[in-house]
Structures are given as structure tokens and as C-alpha cells.
Amino acid sequence: MSRQQKRIQRESEIVAATLLLLEEKSFLDLRMSDVAQAAECSMGAIYSHFSSKEDLLLGCAYFLTRQKIQVLHRILDADLVSLEKMVMISLCMWQINQDRPEHFALSQLAMNPSVWQRASSNRSNAMNELGDYIDSQLKTLVRQALSENGFEKVSDQSVAELMMGLWGLSSGLYQIKESGFGVFNADFREDDGVDLHLANIQRYLAGWNLDSAVSRARLSQLAEAVSNYTTLEAGA
């Protein structure tokens, strides 16, 4: 194994150790010394890979984002029409967050501008590249969905509006569910908000005259198939 390969492996081990620690405590309570102990390496080794706690946070977010890209690729390759793929991505991201809420909290924290300012430029650039890749893949999919459903002139603005609206709806609803309001709200307690999520997707698609392309019954079928796509591999 080359020196570079060993460095990549050690960095992956540090990230993996951090994610295990986060099953028991929040990132805000985590100390770099805790990470060093869990990863069985020195503090010097930790700081040779991650310049700060914020840099480590962004490194963990990078790892989790690459895992989500695995799911994205599975959906893009699936035997579904483009609009169904759009919905499936939204449903799968909801389920991934539901399965590992501590990872959701970490990813939300990692999006704070102050984290990016304190992280290394290499780390923030790498995250930007992943973001640009996901954005490109999603916009291509949305453009296909609109074309397949009778939209003759598909502008960049309409693509951005449909894409950001759908995922903003899903992400926003999930954040409400995870908040103190969600804990005490009956709409979320019974089934973790899944029915409410599906109903909101249906109403949103209706606003674009796309609800006939994906009926409520079909939405339920897609929701039942989520587990076929969300199994994450350890080495992203």
C-alpha cells in the first residue's frame, strides 16, 4: 500500500470513528481527543488530516454525501419514469434521515457558513464539487420529467423552481418533524409524518399539473419500495 493509500485509509478510519461516537453524543459535545482515542491514533495524526473540528465535521459530511450519491445512482438507473425518480429520491432521502437522525443533524450543522469558513479550502472545495455534481444530475432529471409530461419549453428557471420546491418541501417538513414541534404534533407521531409527506408531494405536483402522472396510489407504491434503494455501503 502506498503512502497516499495509507493516508486515505487513515482518514476514512477517523471519519468512521467520529460517526460511531455521534451515535452517543452530539458533534457539539465531541472533543478531538475523543476522536483520537476512538480512532486509536495520536492527536497529531488527527490534526495532520483535519485542521480543525470544523474540518472534521465537513469531512464527515463529505462521506455521508458520497453515500447518498450511491442511492442517487441506483434511482437514476431504476426502471422508473423521470418524475417517479424525482419522487423516489425525495422519499429515499427522507428514509435515510429517518434511519440515522444523528447523521441528519451532522449534515445540517455542516451547512453552517461558519463551518465552511473554518474548514480547510481543500475540504470545502471537495464538498462544492459534490454539490455541483448532485445539482447537475438532479437538474437533468427534472428537465427530462418536464419534457416527458408535455412541457414544450423547459427553461432553466422552471427546472430550478420545480427541483428546489420539491426538495425544499421534503427537507423542510422533515426538519419540522425532528423539531420540538414535531415531537408533540399528532400529525407526525402516528407514522413519523410519512402520510403527510406523501400528501404534500401530491399537492405540490398538482400545482405543476403533474399529479395525474404520479397518482396517490402510485406514491404509496413508491414509498413501499424505498428500502430497495437505501441500503448504504460502508466504503463510499
PDB file of C-alpha atoms in Angstrom:
ATOM      1  CA  MET A   1       0.000   0.000   0.000  1.00  0.00           C
ATOM      2  CA  SER A   2       1.394   3.401  -0.981  1.00  0.00           C
ATOM      3  CA  ARG A   3       1.794   6.299   1.446  1.00  0.00           C
ATOM      4  CA  GLN A   4      -1.136   8.078  -0.204  1.00  0.00           C
ATOM      5  CA  GLN A   5      -3.358   4.988   0.117  1.00  0.00           C
ATOM      6  CA  LYS A   6      -2.421   4.665   3.778  1.00  0.00           C
ATOM      7  CA  ARG A   7      -3.285   8.323   4.333  1.00  0.00           C
ATOM      8  CA  ILE A   8      -6.683   7.911   2.674  1.00  0.00           C
ATOM      9  CA  GLN A   9      -7.359   4.794   4.746  1.00  0.00           C
ATOM     10  CA  ARG A  10      -6.402   6.518   7.990  1.00  0.00           C
ATOM     11  CA  GLU A  11      -8.622   9.481   7.173  1.00  0.00           C
ATOM     12  CA  SER A  12     -11.535   7.117   6.480  1.00  0.00           C
ATOM     13  CA  GLU A  13     -10.909   5.407   9.827  1.00  0.00           C
ATOM     14  CA  ILE A  14     -11.027   8.754  11.630  1.00  0.00           C
ATOM     15  CA  VAL A  15     -14.323   9.649   9.948  1.00  0.00           C
ATOM     16  CA  ALA A  16     -15.767   6.214  10.757  1.00  0.00           C
ATOM     17  CA  ALA A  17     -14.723   6.552  14.409  1.00  0.00           C
ATOM     18  CA  THR A  18     -16.313  10.011  14.561  1.00  0.00           C
ATOM     19  CA  LEU A  19     -19.604   8.740  13.151  1.00  0.00           C
ATOM     20  CA  LEU A  20     -19.669   5.939  15.719  1.00  0.00           C
ATOM     21  CA  LEU A  21     -19.134   8.450  18.513  1.00  0.00           C
ATOM     22  CA  LEU A  22     -22.001  10.526  17.182  1.00  0.00           C
ATOM     23  CA  GLU A  23     -24.385   7.665  17.889  1.00  0.00           C
ATOM     24  CA  GLU A  24     -23.902   8.502  21.577  1.00  0.00           C
ATOM     25  CA  LYS A  25     -23.253  12.253  21.678  1.00  0.00           C
ATOM     26  CA  SER A  26     -23.768  15.358  19.577  1.00  0.00           C
ATOM     27  CA  PHE A  27     -20.998  16.836  17.485  1.00  0.00           C
ATOM     28  CA  LEU A  28     -21.028  19.950  19.650  1.00  0.00           C
ATOM     29  CA  ASP A  29     -20.142  17.808  22.684  1.00  0.00           C
ATOM     30  CA  LEU A  30     -17.458  15.885  20.807  1.00  0.00           C
ATOM     31  CA  ARG A  31     -13.799  16.599  21.555  1.00  0.00           C
ATOM     32  CA  MET A  32     -10.937  15.933  19.168  1.00  0.00           C
ATOM     33  CA  SER A  33      -9.302  13.884  21.935  1.00  0.00           C
ATOM     34  CA  ASP A  34     -12.398  11.635  21.938  1.00  0.00           C
ATOM     35  CA  VAL A  35     -11.907  11.071  18.216  1.00  0.00           C
ATOM     36  CA  ALA A  36      -8.208  10.306  18.645  1.00  0.00           C
ATOM     37  CA  GLN A  37      -8.976   7.730  21.309  1.00  0.00           C
ATOM     38  CA  ALA A  38     -11.747   6.095  19.267  1.00  0.00           C
ATOM     39  CA  ALA A  39      -9.612   6.020  16.104  1.00  0.00           C
ATOM     40  CA  GLU A  40      -6.619   4.718  18.100  1.00  0.00           C
ATOM     41  CA  CYS A  41      -4.271   7.407  16.889  1.00  0.00           C
ATOM     42  CA  SER A  42      -2.483  10.440  18.288  1.00  0.00           C
ATOM     43  CA  MET A  43      -3.796  13.983  18.359  1.00  0.00           C
ATOM     44  CA  GLY A  44      -1.012  14.840  15.938  1.00  0.00           C
ATOM     45  CA  ALA A  45      -2.356  12.264  13.498  1.00  0.00           C
ATOM     46  CA  ILE A  46      -5.843  13.728  13.790  1.00  0.00           C
ATOM     47  CA  TYR A  47      -4.623  17.241  13.047  1.00  0.00           C
ATOM     48  CA  SER A  48      -2.460  16.037  10.177  1.00  0.00           C
ATOM     49  CA  HIS A  49      -5.716  15.022   8.453  1.00  0.00           C
ATOM     50  CA  PHE A  50      -8.169  17.584   9.800  1.00  0.00           C
ATOM     51  CA  SER A  51      -7.048  21.126  10.531  1.00  0.00           C
ATOM     52  CA  SER A  52      -9.907  21.801  12.968  1.00  0.00           C
ATOM     53  CA  LYS A  53     -13.076  20.359  14.412  1.00  0.00           C
ATOM     54  CA  GLU A  54     -14.988  22.141  11.641  1.00  0.00           C
ATOM     55  CA  ASP A  55     -12.746  20.496   9.053  1.00  0.00           C
ATOM     56  CA  LEU A  56     -13.572  17.098  10.576  1.00  0.00           C
ATOM     57  CA  LEU A  57     -17.277  17.968  10.515  1.00  0.00           C
ATOM     58  CA  LEU A  58     -17.074  18.763   6.810  1.00  0.00           C
ATOM     59  CA  GLY A  59     -15.082  15.566   6.244  1.00  0.00           C
ATOM     60  CA  CYS A  60     -17.896  13.547   7.835  1.00  0.00           C
ATOM     61  CA  ALA A  61     -20.495  15.418   5.771  1.00  0.00           C
ATOM     62  CA  TYR A  62     -18.470  14.652   2.628  1.00  0.00           C
ATOM     63  CA  PHE A  63     -18.508  10.922   3.472  1.00  0.00           C
ATOM     64  CA  LEU A  64     -22.275  10.939   4.093  1.00  0.00           C
ATOM     65  CA  THR A  65     -22.923  12.874   0.890  1.00  0.00           C
ATOM     66  CA  ARG A  66     -20.976  10.305  -1.125  1.00  0.00           C
ATOM     67  CA  GLN A  67     -23.136   7.586   0.411  1.00  0.00           C
ATOM     68  CA  LYS A  68     -26.258   9.449  -0.670  1.00  0.00           C
ATOM     69  CA  ILE A  69     -24.844   9.667  -4.195  1.00  0.00           C
ATOM     70  CA  GLN A  70     -24.808   5.845  -4.208  1.00  0.00           C
ATOM     71  CA  VAL A  71     -28.556   5.959  -3.614  1.00  0.00           C
ATOM     72  CA  LEU A  72     -28.985   8.642  -6.259  1.00  0.00           C
ATOM     73  CA  HIS A  73     -27.236   6.473  -8.852  1.00  0.00           C
ATOM     74  CA  ARG A  74     -29.415   3.461  -8.014  1.00  0.00           C
ATOM     75  CA  ILE A  75     -32.544   5.526  -8.539  1.00  0.00           C
ATOM     76  CA  LEU A  76     -31.304   7.092 -11.769  1.00  0.00           C
ATOM     77  CA  ASP A  77     -30.619   3.581 -13.112  1.00  0.00           C
ATOM     78  CA  ALA A  78     -34.017   2.237 -11.981  1.00  0.00           C
ATOM     79  CA  ASP A  79     -36.863   1.253 -14.286  1.00  0.00           C
ATOM     80  CA  LEU A  80     -38.936   4.303 -13.406  1.00  0.00           C
ATOM     81  CA  VAL A  81     -40.075   7.309 -15.422  1.00  0.00           C
ATOM     82  CA  SER A  82     -38.247  10.547 -14.654  1.00  0.00           C
ATOM     83  CA  LEU A  83     -40.975  12.035 -12.458  1.00  0.00           C
ATOM     84  CA  GLU A  84     -41.126   8.848 -10.397  1.00  0.00           C
ATOM     85  CA  LYS A  85     -37.360   9.001  -9.986  1.00  0.00           C
ATOM     86  CA  MET A  86     -37.686  12.554  -8.682  1.00  0.00           C
ATOM     87  CA  VAL A  87     -40.241  11.444  -6.114  1.00  0.00           C
ATOM     88  CA  MET A  88     -38.206   8.377  -5.179  1.00  0.00           C
ATOM     89  CA  ILE A  89     -35.128  10.500  -4.480  1.00  0.00           C
ATOM     90  CA  SER A  90     -37.187  12.658  -2.132  1.00  0.00           C
ATOM     91  CA  LEU A  91     -38.653   9.610  -0.372  1.00  0.00           C
ATOM     92  CA  CYS A  92     -35.273   7.903  -0.054  1.00  0.00           C
ATOM     93  CA  MET A  93     -33.577  10.953   1.439  1.00  0.00           C
ATOM     94  CA  TRP A  94     -36.413  11.146   3.978  1.00  0.00           C
ATOM     95  CA  GLN A  95     -35.887   7.476   4.910  1.00  0.00           C
ATOM     96  CA  ILE A  96     -32.104   7.842   5.168  1.00  0.00           C
ATOM     97  CA  ASN A  97     -32.589  10.739   7.566  1.00  0.00           C
ATOM     98  CA  GLN A  98     -35.174   8.749   9.489  1.00  0.00           C
ATOM     99  CA  ASP A  99     -32.814   5.771   9.828  1.00  0.00           C
ATOM    100  CA  ARG A 100     -29.872   7.877  11.050  1.00  0.00           C
ATOM    101  CA  PRO A 101     -31.135  11.120  12.587  1.00  0.00           C
ATOM    102  CA  GLU A 102     -27.690  11.822  14.048  1.00  0.00           C
ATOM    103  CA  HIS A 103     -26.310  11.945  10.505  1.00  0.00           C
ATOM    104  CA  PHE A 104     -29.068  14.355   9.519  1.00  0.00           C
ATOM    105  CA  ALA A 105     -28.143  16.610  12.444  1.00  0.00           C
ATOM    106  CA  LEU A 106     -24.473  16.460  11.457  1.00  0.00           C
ATOM    107  CA  SER A 107     -25.208  17.345   7.840  1.00  0.00           C
ATOM    108  CA  GLN A 108     -27.382  20.277   8.906  1.00  0.00           C
ATOM    109  CA  LEU A 109     -24.643  21.569  11.191  1.00  0.00           C
ATOM    110  CA  ALA A 110     -22.066  21.168   8.425  1.00  0.00           C
ATOM    111  CA  MET A 111     -24.038  23.553   6.186  1.00  0.00           C
ATOM    112  CA  ASN A 112     -23.463  26.447   8.597  1.00  0.00           C
ATOM    113  CA  PRO A 113     -21.366  29.128   6.821  1.00  0.00           C
ATOM    114  CA  SER A 114     -19.085  29.465   9.862  1.00  0.00           C
ATOM    115  CA  VAL A 115     -18.118  25.799   9.492  1.00  0.00           C
ATOM    116  CA  TRP A 116     -17.056  26.326   5.889  1.00  0.00           C
ATOM    117  CA  GLN A 117     -15.045  29.397   6.872  1.00  0.00           C
ATOM    118  CA  ARG A 118     -13.088  27.463   9.492  1.00  0.00           C
ATOM    119  CA  ALA A 119     -12.618  24.287   7.412  1.00  0.00           C
ATOM    120  CA  SER A 120      -9.717  23.843   5.015  1.00  0.00           C
ATOM    121  CA  SER A 121     -10.138  25.095   1.469  1.00  0.00           C
ATOM    122  CA  ASN A 122      -9.476  21.588   0.123  1.00  0.00           C
ATOM    123  CA  ARG A 123     -12.346  20.225   2.189  1.00  0.00           C
ATOM    124  CA  SER A 124     -14.796  22.953   1.235  1.00  0.00           C
ATOM    125  CA  ASN A 125     -13.803  22.679  -2.428  1.00  0.00           C
ATOM    126  CA  ALA A 126     -14.409  18.923  -2.340  1.00  0.00           C
ATOM    127  CA  MET A 127     -17.867  19.488  -0.850  1.00  0.00           C
ATOM    128  CA  ASN A 128     -18.625  22.100  -3.501  1.00  0.00           C
ATOM    129  CA  GLU A 129     -17.687  19.620  -6.233  1.00  0.00           C
ATOM    130  CA  LEU A 130     -20.094  17.033  -4.802  1.00  0.00           C
ATOM    131  CA  GLY A 131     -22.810  19.661  -4.564  1.00  0.00           C
ATOM    132  CA  ASP A 132     -22.269  20.713  -8.171  1.00  0.00           C
ATOM    133  CA  TYR A 133     -22.404  17.089  -9.302  1.00  0.00           C
ATOM    134  CA  ILE A 134     -25.670  16.398  -7.480  1.00  0.00           C
ATOM    135  CA  ASP A 135     -27.157  19.654  -8.758  1.00  0.00           C
ATOM    136  CA  SER A 136     -26.277  18.723 -12.348  1.00  0.00           C
ATOM    137  CA  GLN A 137     -27.738  15.215 -12.037  1.00  0.00           C
ATOM    138  CA  LEU A 138     -30.970  16.462 -10.484  1.00  0.00           C
ATOM    139  CA  LYS A 139     -31.480  19.274 -12.982  1.00  0.00           C
ATOM    140  CA  THR A 140     -31.017  16.858 -15.882  1.00  0.00           C
ATOM    141  CA  LEU A 141     -33.615  14.557 -14.316  1.00  0.00           C
ATOM    142  CA  VAL A 142     -36.105  17.384 -13.695  1.00  0.00           C
ATOM    143  CA  ARG A 143     -35.687  18.637 -17.259  1.00  0.00           C
ATOM    144  CA  GLN A 144     -36.452  15.128 -18.551  1.00  0.00           C
ATOM    145  CA  ALA A 145     -39.505  14.861 -16.290  1.00  0.00           C
ATOM    146  CA  LEU A 146     -40.943  18.121 -17.559  1.00  0.00           C
ATOM    147  CA  SER A 147     -40.300  17.191 -21.193  1.00  0.00           C
ATOM    148  CA  GLU A 148     -41.901  13.762 -20.709  1.00  0.00           C
ATOM    149  CA  ASN A 149     -45.029  15.406 -19.294  1.00  0.00           C
ATOM    150  CA  GLY A 150     -45.841  17.818 -22.090  1.00  0.00           C
ATOM    151  CA  PHE A 151     -43.814  20.906 -21.179  1.00  0.00           C
ATOM    152  CA  GLU A 152     -42.726  22.115 -24.603  1.00  0.00           C
ATOM    153  CA  LYS A 153     -40.368  24.863 -23.476  1.00  0.00           C
ATOM    154  CA  VAL A 154     -38.385  23.873 -20.412  1.00  0.00           C
ATOM    155  CA  SER A 155     -36.425  26.829 -19.084  1.00  0.00           C
ATOM    156  CA  ASP A 156     -33.586  26.775 -16.579  1.00  0.00           C
ATOM    157  CA  GLN A 157     -35.833  28.745 -14.227  1.00  0.00           C
ATOM    158  CA  SER A 158     -38.689  26.221 -14.346  1.00  0.00           C
ATOM    159  CA  VAL A 159     -36.213  23.368 -13.756  1.00  0.00           C
ATOM    160  CA  ALA A 160     -34.752  25.152 -10.724  1.00  0.00           C
ATOM    161  CA  GLU A 161     -38.202  26.043  -9.355  1.00  0.00           C
ATOM    162  CA  LEU A 162     -39.571  22.506  -9.582  1.00  0.00           C
ATOM    163  CA  MET A 163     -36.410  20.945  -8.184  1.00  0.00           C
ATOM    164  CA  MET A 164     -35.924  23.320  -5.261  1.00  0.00           C
ATOM    165  CA  GLY A 165     -39.616  23.355  -4.448  1.00  0.00           C
ATOM    166  CA  LEU A 166     -39.919  19.583  -4.178  1.00  0.00           C
ATOM    167  CA  TRP A 167     -36.800  19.034  -2.121  1.00  0.00           C
ATOM    168  CA  GLY A 168     -37.364  22.123  -0.058  1.00  0.00           C
ATOM    169  CA  LEU A 169     -40.825  20.796   0.803  1.00  0.00           C
ATOM    170  CA  SER A 170     -39.442  17.414   1.873  1.00  0.00           C
ATOM    171  CA  SER A 171     -36.435  18.760   3.743  1.00  0.00           C
ATOM    172  CA  GLY A 172     -38.470  21.443   5.480  1.00  0.00           C
ATOM    173  CA  LEU A 173     -41.141  19.001   6.592  1.00  0.00           C
ATOM    174  CA  TYR A 174     -38.506  16.620   7.939  1.00  0.00           C
ATOM    175  CA  GLN A 175     -36.864  19.411   9.923  1.00  0.00           C
ATOM    176  CA  ILE A 176     -40.233  20.293  11.445  1.00  0.00           C
ATOM    177  CA  LYS A 177     -40.766  16.628  12.310  1.00  0.00           C
ATOM    178  CA  GLU A 178     -37.421  16.491  14.111  1.00  0.00           C
ATOM    179  CA  SER A 179     -38.071  19.730  15.983  1.00  0.00           C
ATOM    180  CA  GLY A 180     -39.773  20.102  19.333  1.00  0.00           C
ATOM    181  CA  PHE A 181     -42.972  20.959  17.482  1.00  0.00           C
ATOM    182  CA  GLY A 182     -42.863  17.659  15.642  1.00  0.00           C
ATOM    183  CA  VAL A 183     -42.365  15.650  18.824  1.00  0.00           C
ATOM    184  CA  PHE A 184     -45.698  16.838  20.199  1.00  0.00           C
ATOM    185  CA  ASN A 185     -47.669  17.067  16.962  1.00  0.00           C
ATOM    186  CA  ALA A 186     -50.102  14.208  16.278  1.00  0.00           C
ATOM    187  CA  ASP A 187     -49.575  14.521  12.503  1.00  0.00           C
ATOM    188  CA  PHE A 188     -46.015  13.239  12.982  1.00  0.00           C
ATOM    189  CA  ARG A 189     -46.399  10.853  15.911  1.00  0.00           C
ATOM    190  CA  GLU A 190     -48.591   8.213  14.268  1.00  0.00           C
ATOM    191  CA  ASP A 191     -46.426   7.273  11.273  1.00  0.00           C
ATOM    192  CA  ASP A 192     -43.428   9.625  11.545  1.00  0.00           C
ATOM    193  CA  GLY A 193     -45.065  12.004   9.092  1.00  0.00           C
ATOM    194  CA  VAL A 194     -44.908   9.671   6.076  1.00  0.00           C
ATOM    195  CA  ASP A 195     -48.561  10.159   5.077  1.00  0.00           C
ATOM    196  CA  LEU A 196     -48.231  13.912   5.498  1.00  0.00           C
ATOM    197  CA  HIS A 197     -45.102  13.851   3.348  1.00  0.00           C
ATOM    198  CA  LEU A 198     -46.870  11.915   0.578  1.00  0.00           C
ATOM    199  CA  ALA A 199     -49.899  14.211   0.716  1.00  0.00           C
ATOM    200  CA  ASN A 200     -47.707  17.286   0.409  1.00  0.00           C
ATOM    201  CA  ILE A 201     -45.822  15.814  -2.551  1.00  0.00           C
ATOM    202  CA  GLN A 202     -49.143  15.056  -4.262  1.00  0.00           C
ATOM    203  CA  ARG A 203     -50.404  18.617  -3.715  1.00  0.00           C
ATOM    204  CA  TYR A 204     -47.121  20.077  -4.886  1.00  0.00           C
ATOM    205  CA  LEU A 205     -47.203  18.049  -8.101  1.00  0.00           C
ATOM    206  CA  ALA A 206     -50.812  19.134  -8.610  1.00  0.00           C
ATOM    207  CA  GLY A 207     -49.612  22.726  -8.627  1.00  0.00           C
ATOM    208  CA  TRP A 208     -47.473  21.812 -11.640  1.00  0.00           C
ATOM    209  CA  ASN A 209     -50.301  19.778 -13.236  1.00  0.00           C
ATOM    210  CA  LEU A 210     -48.212  16.657 -12.690  1.00  0.00           C
ATOM    211  CA  ASP A 211     -50.396  14.839 -10.175  1.00  0.00           C
ATOM    212  CA  SER A 212     -52.047  12.706 -12.875  1.00  0.00           C
ATOM    213  CA  ALA A 213     -48.594  11.384 -13.856  1.00  0.00           C
ATOM    214  CA  VAL A 214     -47.960  10.096 -10.319  1.00  0.00           C
ATOM    215  CA  SER A 215     -51.220   9.305  -8.500  1.00  0.00           C
ATOM    216  CA  ARG A 216     -51.538   8.995  -4.718  1.00  0.00           C
ATOM    217  CA  ALA A 217     -51.744   5.224  -5.122  1.00  0.00           C
ATOM    218  CA  ARG A 218     -48.514   5.268  -7.117  1.00  0.00           C
ATOM    219  CA  LEU A 219     -46.883   7.478  -4.480  1.00  0.00           C
ATOM    220  CA  SER A 220     -47.730   4.842  -1.879  1.00  0.00           C
ATOM    221  CA  GLN A 221     -46.219   2.117  -4.084  1.00  0.00           C
ATOM    222  CA  LEU A 222     -43.032   4.136  -4.467  1.00  0.00           C
ATOM    223  CA  ALA A 223     -42.880   4.676  -0.706  1.00  0.00           C
ATOM    224  CA  GLU A 224     -43.122   0.930  -0.134  1.00  0.00           C
ATOM    225  CA  ALA A 225     -40.166   0.364  -2.486  1.00  0.00           C
ATOM    226  CA  VAL A 226     -37.816   2.812  -0.753  1.00  0.00           C
ATOM    227  CA  SER A 227     -35.838   0.098   1.043  1.00  0.00           C
ATOM    228  CA  ASN A 228     -34.776  -1.317  -2.330  1.00  0.00           C
ATOM    229  CA  TYR A 229     -32.608   1.760  -2.836  1.00  0.00           C
ATOM    230  CA  THR A 230     -31.469   2.966   0.583  1.00  0.00           C
ATOM    231  CA  THR A 231     -29.052   0.245   1.710  1.00  0.00           C
ATOM    232  CA  LEU A 232     -25.754   2.095   2.082  1.00  0.00           C
ATOM    233  CA  GLU A 233     -22.362   0.547   1.513  1.00  0.00           C
ATOM    234  CA  ALA A 234     -19.702   1.104   4.128  1.00  0.00           C
ATOM    235  CA  GLY A 235     -16.982   2.302   1.794  1.00  0.00           C
ATOM    236  CA  ALA A 236     -18.445   5.212  -0.128  1.00  0.00           C
TER     237      ALA A 236
END
